[in-house]
Coordinates of C-alpha atoms and ligand atoms in Angstrom, one line a residue:
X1 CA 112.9 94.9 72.5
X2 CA 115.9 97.3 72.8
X3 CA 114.2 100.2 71.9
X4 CA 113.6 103.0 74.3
X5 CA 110.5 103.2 76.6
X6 CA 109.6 106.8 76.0
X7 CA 108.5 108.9 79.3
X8 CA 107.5 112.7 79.5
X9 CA 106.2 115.1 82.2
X10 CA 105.9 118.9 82.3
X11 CA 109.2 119.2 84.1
X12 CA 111.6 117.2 86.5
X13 CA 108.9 115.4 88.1
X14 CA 108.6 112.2 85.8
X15 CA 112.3 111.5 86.9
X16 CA 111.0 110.3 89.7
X17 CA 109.3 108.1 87.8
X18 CA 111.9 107.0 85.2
X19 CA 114.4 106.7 87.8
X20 CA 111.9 104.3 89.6
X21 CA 111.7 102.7 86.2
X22 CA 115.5 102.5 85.7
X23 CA 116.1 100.7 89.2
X24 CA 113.6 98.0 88.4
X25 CA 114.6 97.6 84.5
X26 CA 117.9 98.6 84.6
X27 CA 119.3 97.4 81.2
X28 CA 116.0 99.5 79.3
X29 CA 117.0 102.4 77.1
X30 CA 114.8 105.3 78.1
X31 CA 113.5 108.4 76.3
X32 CA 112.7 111.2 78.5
X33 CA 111.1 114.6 77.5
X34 CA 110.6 117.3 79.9
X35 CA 108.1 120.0 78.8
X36 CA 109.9 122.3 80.6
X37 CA 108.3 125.2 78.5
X38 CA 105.5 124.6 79.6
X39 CA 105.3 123.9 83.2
X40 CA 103.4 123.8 85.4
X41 CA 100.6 122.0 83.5
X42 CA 98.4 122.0 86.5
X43 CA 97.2 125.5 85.8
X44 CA 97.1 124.8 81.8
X45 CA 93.6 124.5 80.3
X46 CA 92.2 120.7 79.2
X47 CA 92.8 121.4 75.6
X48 CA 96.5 122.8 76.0
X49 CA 97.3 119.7 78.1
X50 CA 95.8 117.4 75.3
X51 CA 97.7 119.2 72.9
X52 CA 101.1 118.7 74.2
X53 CA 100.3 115.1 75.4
X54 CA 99.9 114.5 71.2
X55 CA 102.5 116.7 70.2
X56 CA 105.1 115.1 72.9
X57 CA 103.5 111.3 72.1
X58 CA 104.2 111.7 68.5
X59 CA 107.9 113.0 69.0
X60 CA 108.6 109.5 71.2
X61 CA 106.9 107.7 68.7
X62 CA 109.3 108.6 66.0
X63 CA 111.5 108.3 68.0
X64 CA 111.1 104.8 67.6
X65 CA 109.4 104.3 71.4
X66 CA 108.4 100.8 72.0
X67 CA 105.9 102.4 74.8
X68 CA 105.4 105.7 76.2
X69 CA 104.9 106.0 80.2
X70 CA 102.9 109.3 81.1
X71 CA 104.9 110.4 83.8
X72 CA 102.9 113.1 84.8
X73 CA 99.2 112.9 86.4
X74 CA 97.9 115.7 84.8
X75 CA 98.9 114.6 81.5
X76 CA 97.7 111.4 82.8
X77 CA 93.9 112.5 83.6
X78 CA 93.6 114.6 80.8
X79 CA 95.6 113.2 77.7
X80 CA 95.8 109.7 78.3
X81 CA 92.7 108.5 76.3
X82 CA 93.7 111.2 73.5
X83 CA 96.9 110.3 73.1
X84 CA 95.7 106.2 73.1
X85 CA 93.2 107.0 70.2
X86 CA 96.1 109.4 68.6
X87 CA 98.6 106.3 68.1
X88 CA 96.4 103.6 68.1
X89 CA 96.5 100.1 69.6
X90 CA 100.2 99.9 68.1
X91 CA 102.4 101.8 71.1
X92 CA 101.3 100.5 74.2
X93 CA 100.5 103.9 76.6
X94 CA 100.6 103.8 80.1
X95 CA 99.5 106.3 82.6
X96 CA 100.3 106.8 86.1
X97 CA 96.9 107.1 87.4
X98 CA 95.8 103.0 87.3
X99 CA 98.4 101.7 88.4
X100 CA 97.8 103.8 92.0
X101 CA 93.6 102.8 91.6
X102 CA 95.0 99.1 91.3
X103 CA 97.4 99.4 94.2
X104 CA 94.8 101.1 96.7
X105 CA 92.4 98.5 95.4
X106 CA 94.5 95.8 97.2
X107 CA 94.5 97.4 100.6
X108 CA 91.1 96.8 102.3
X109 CA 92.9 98.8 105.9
X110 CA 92.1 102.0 103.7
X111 CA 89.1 103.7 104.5
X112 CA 89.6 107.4 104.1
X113 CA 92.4 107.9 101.1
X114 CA 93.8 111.6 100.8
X115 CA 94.4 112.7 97.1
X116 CA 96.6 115.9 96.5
X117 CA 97.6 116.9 93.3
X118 CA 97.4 119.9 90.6
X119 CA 94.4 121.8 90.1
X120 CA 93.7 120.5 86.7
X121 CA 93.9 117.2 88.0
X122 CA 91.8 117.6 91.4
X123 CA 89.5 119.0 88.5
X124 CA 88.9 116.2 86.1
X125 CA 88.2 114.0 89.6
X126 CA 89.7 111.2 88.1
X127 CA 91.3 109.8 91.1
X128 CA 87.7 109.7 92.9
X129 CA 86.1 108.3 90.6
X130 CA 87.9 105.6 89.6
X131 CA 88.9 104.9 93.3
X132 CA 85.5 104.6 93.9
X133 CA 84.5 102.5 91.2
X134 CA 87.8 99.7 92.7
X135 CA 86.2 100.4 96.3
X136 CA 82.9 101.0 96.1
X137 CA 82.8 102.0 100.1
X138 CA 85.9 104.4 100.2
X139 CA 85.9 108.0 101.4
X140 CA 88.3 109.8 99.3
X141 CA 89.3 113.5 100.3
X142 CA 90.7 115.3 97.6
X143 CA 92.9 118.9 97.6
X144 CA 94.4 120.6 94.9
X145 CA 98.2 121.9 96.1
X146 CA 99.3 124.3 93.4
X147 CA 102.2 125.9 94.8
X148 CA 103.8 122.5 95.1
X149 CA 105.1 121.2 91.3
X150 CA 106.4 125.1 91.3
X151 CA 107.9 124.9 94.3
X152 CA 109.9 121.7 93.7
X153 CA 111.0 122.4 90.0
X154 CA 112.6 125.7 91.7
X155 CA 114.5 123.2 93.8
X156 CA 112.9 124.6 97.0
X157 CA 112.1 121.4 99.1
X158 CA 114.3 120.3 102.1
X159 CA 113.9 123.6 103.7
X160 CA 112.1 126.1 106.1
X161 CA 109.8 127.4 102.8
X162 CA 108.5 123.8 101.4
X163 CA 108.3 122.9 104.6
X164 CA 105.9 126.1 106.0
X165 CA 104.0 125.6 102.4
X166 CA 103.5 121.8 103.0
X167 CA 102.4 122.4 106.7
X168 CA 99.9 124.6 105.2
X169 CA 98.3 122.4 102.7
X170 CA 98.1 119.6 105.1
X171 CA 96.8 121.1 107.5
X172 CA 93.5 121.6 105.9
X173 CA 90.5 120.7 106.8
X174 CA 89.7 118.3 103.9
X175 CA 92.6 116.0 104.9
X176 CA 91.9 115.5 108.1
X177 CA 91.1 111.8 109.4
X178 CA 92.7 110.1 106.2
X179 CA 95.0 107.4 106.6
X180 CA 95.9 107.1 103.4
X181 CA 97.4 109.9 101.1
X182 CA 98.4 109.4 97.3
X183 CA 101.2 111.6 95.9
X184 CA 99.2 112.4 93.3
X185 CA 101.4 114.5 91.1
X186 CA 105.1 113.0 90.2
X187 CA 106.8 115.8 91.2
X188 CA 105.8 114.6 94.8
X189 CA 107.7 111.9 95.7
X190 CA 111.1 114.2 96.4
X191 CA 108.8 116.3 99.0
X192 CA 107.6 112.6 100.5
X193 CA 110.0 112.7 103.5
X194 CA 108.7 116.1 104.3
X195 CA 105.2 114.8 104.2
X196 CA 105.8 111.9 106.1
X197 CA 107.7 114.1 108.7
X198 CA 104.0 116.2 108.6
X199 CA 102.5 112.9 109.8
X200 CA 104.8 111.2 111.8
X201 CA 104.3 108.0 110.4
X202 CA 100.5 107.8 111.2
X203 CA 99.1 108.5 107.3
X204 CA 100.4 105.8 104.8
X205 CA 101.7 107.8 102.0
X206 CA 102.0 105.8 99.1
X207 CA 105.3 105.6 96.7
X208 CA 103.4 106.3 93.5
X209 CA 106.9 105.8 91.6
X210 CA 107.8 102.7 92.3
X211 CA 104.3 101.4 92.1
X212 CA 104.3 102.7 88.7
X213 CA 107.7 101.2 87.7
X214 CA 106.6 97.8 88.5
X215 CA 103.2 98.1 86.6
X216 CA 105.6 99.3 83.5
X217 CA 107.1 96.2 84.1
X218 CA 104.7 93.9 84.5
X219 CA 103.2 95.3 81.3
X220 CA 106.3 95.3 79.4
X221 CA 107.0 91.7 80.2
X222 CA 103.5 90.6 79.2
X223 CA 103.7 92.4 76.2
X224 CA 107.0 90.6 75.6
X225 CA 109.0 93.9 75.2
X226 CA 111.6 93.7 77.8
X227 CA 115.0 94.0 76.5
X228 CA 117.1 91.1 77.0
X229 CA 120.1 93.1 76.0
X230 CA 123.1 93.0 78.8
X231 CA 124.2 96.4 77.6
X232 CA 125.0 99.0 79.5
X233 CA 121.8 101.1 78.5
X234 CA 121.5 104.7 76.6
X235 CA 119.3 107.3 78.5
X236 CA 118.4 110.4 75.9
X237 CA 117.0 113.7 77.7
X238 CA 115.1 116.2 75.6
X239 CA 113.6 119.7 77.0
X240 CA 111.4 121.9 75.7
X241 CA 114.0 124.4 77.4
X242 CA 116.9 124.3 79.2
X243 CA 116.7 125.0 83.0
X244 CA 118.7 125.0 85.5
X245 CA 116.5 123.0 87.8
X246 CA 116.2 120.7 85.1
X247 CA 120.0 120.0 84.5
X248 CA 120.8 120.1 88.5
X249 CA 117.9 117.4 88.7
X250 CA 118.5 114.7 86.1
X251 CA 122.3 115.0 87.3
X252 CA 121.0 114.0 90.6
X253 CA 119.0 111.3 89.6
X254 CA 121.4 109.9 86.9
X255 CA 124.7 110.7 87.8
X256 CA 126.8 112.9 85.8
X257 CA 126.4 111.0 81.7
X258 CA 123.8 113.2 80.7
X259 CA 123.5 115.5 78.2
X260 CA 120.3 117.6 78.0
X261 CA 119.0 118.2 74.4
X262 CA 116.7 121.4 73.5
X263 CA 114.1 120.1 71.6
X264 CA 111.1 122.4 69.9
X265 CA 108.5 119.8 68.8
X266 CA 105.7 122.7 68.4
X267 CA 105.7 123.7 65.0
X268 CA 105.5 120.5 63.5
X269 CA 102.8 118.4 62.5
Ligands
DGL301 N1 104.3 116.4 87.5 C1 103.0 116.7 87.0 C2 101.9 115.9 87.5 O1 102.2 114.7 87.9 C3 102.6 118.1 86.8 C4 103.1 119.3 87.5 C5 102.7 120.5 86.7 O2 103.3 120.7 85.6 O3 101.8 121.2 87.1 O4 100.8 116.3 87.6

């Protein structure tokens, strides 16, 4: 039970996540892993992304993980089932894709959901179809936004350029008439205000973090894994390298007891 939960992205964006995670469990120990090398995954070919979904799985995992949170929607659509038949039924893995599905599922007022995200993940379609199979009668109106993960792991957001880029996306024609739009990537949620601000409060645009944190926690408790410790918790952060974005953004989210670890998992196994 006081293990870590283990939780990895291509970059900053699955802070977003484990900092959702840490508000609602704060006494877990967490694992984070940033493939900074490697971002932006949402340009990266299937088989890369399944690759470093294993390769970053089985680093957690010996880590001693008692489950590993996909913090990354890419990852998510593309290397969740690989990375479930990789570790077997042992480590529980959870993606950051059904707990969204599950949420939107609950919400008969949408009728036309907005989906933007990477290209890889617009792609695989995974959001449409399983939105469709949990609401049969839904439109959903999908657009990839490329320049956005970039654009927020460079620390641009808050100013006149995300906000002229954002505008842009939005804008287009696909979107138009949704009232509904899922953040579909989780480098998202720290461009949400500007999003909202695009919309003026008519689109709902849904928290994916914090509807993810409280399906990790559901599941955890089920699963009897929750630590019951009162201890001030341990939070380890490993990069695949060290950026500045990355060092200015988990100082941000976790105040200033961090210590960033280069890790190179890619030789191995
Ligand atoms: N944060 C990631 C996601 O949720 C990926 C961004 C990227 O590396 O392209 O899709």
């Amino acid at each position: 039970m006081q293990s870590p939960i283990g939780i990895f992205d291509s970059g900053i964006g699955g802070l977003t996540v484990a900092n959702a995670i840490r508000q609602v469990m704060p006494h877990e120990n967490l694992i984070y892993f940033g493939d900074t090398a490697h971002m932006p995954y949402g340009d990266k070919s299937a088989e890369a992304i399944k690759y470093y979904s294993l390769k970053i799985g089985k680093f957690l995992q010996e880590k001693g993980c008692k489950a590993i949170v996909i913090a990354c929607n890419t990852a998510s659509s593309l290397g969740y089932q690989d990375l479930k038949d990789f570790l077997g039924d042992d480590l529980p893995i959870l993606n950051v894709i059904d707990p969204v599905v599950e949420f939107c599922s609950l919400q008969p007022q949408y009728h036309k959901i907005g989906v933007i995200a990477t290209k890889a993940t617009i792609k695989s379609d995974v959001y449409a179809k399983k939105l469709k199979i949990a609401l049969p009668n839904i439109e959903v109106k999908s657009l990839a936004t490329p320049l956005l993960a970039p654009m927020i792991e460079e620390g641009f957001f808050n100013n006149n350029i995300s906000k002229t880029i954002i505008n842009t996306y939005l804008s287009s024609a696909k979107l138009k008439k949704i009232d509904s739009l899922i953040l579909a990537c989780t480098h998202y949620p720290l461009i949400r205000k500007e999003i909202n601000e695009f919309y003026q409060g008519k689109v709902d645009i849904l928290n994916t973090a914090t509807i993810v944190a409280d399906d990790v926690k559901q599941k955890l408790e089920v699963l009897n894994l929750t630590n019951t410790s009162k201890e001030e918790p341990k939070h380890q952060f490993f990069v695949s390298d060290k950026t500045k974005a990355f060092e200015t953004s988990t100082q941000l989210f976790f105040g200033d007891k961090i210590n960033l670890t280069l890790k190179n998992i890619w030789d191995k196994v």
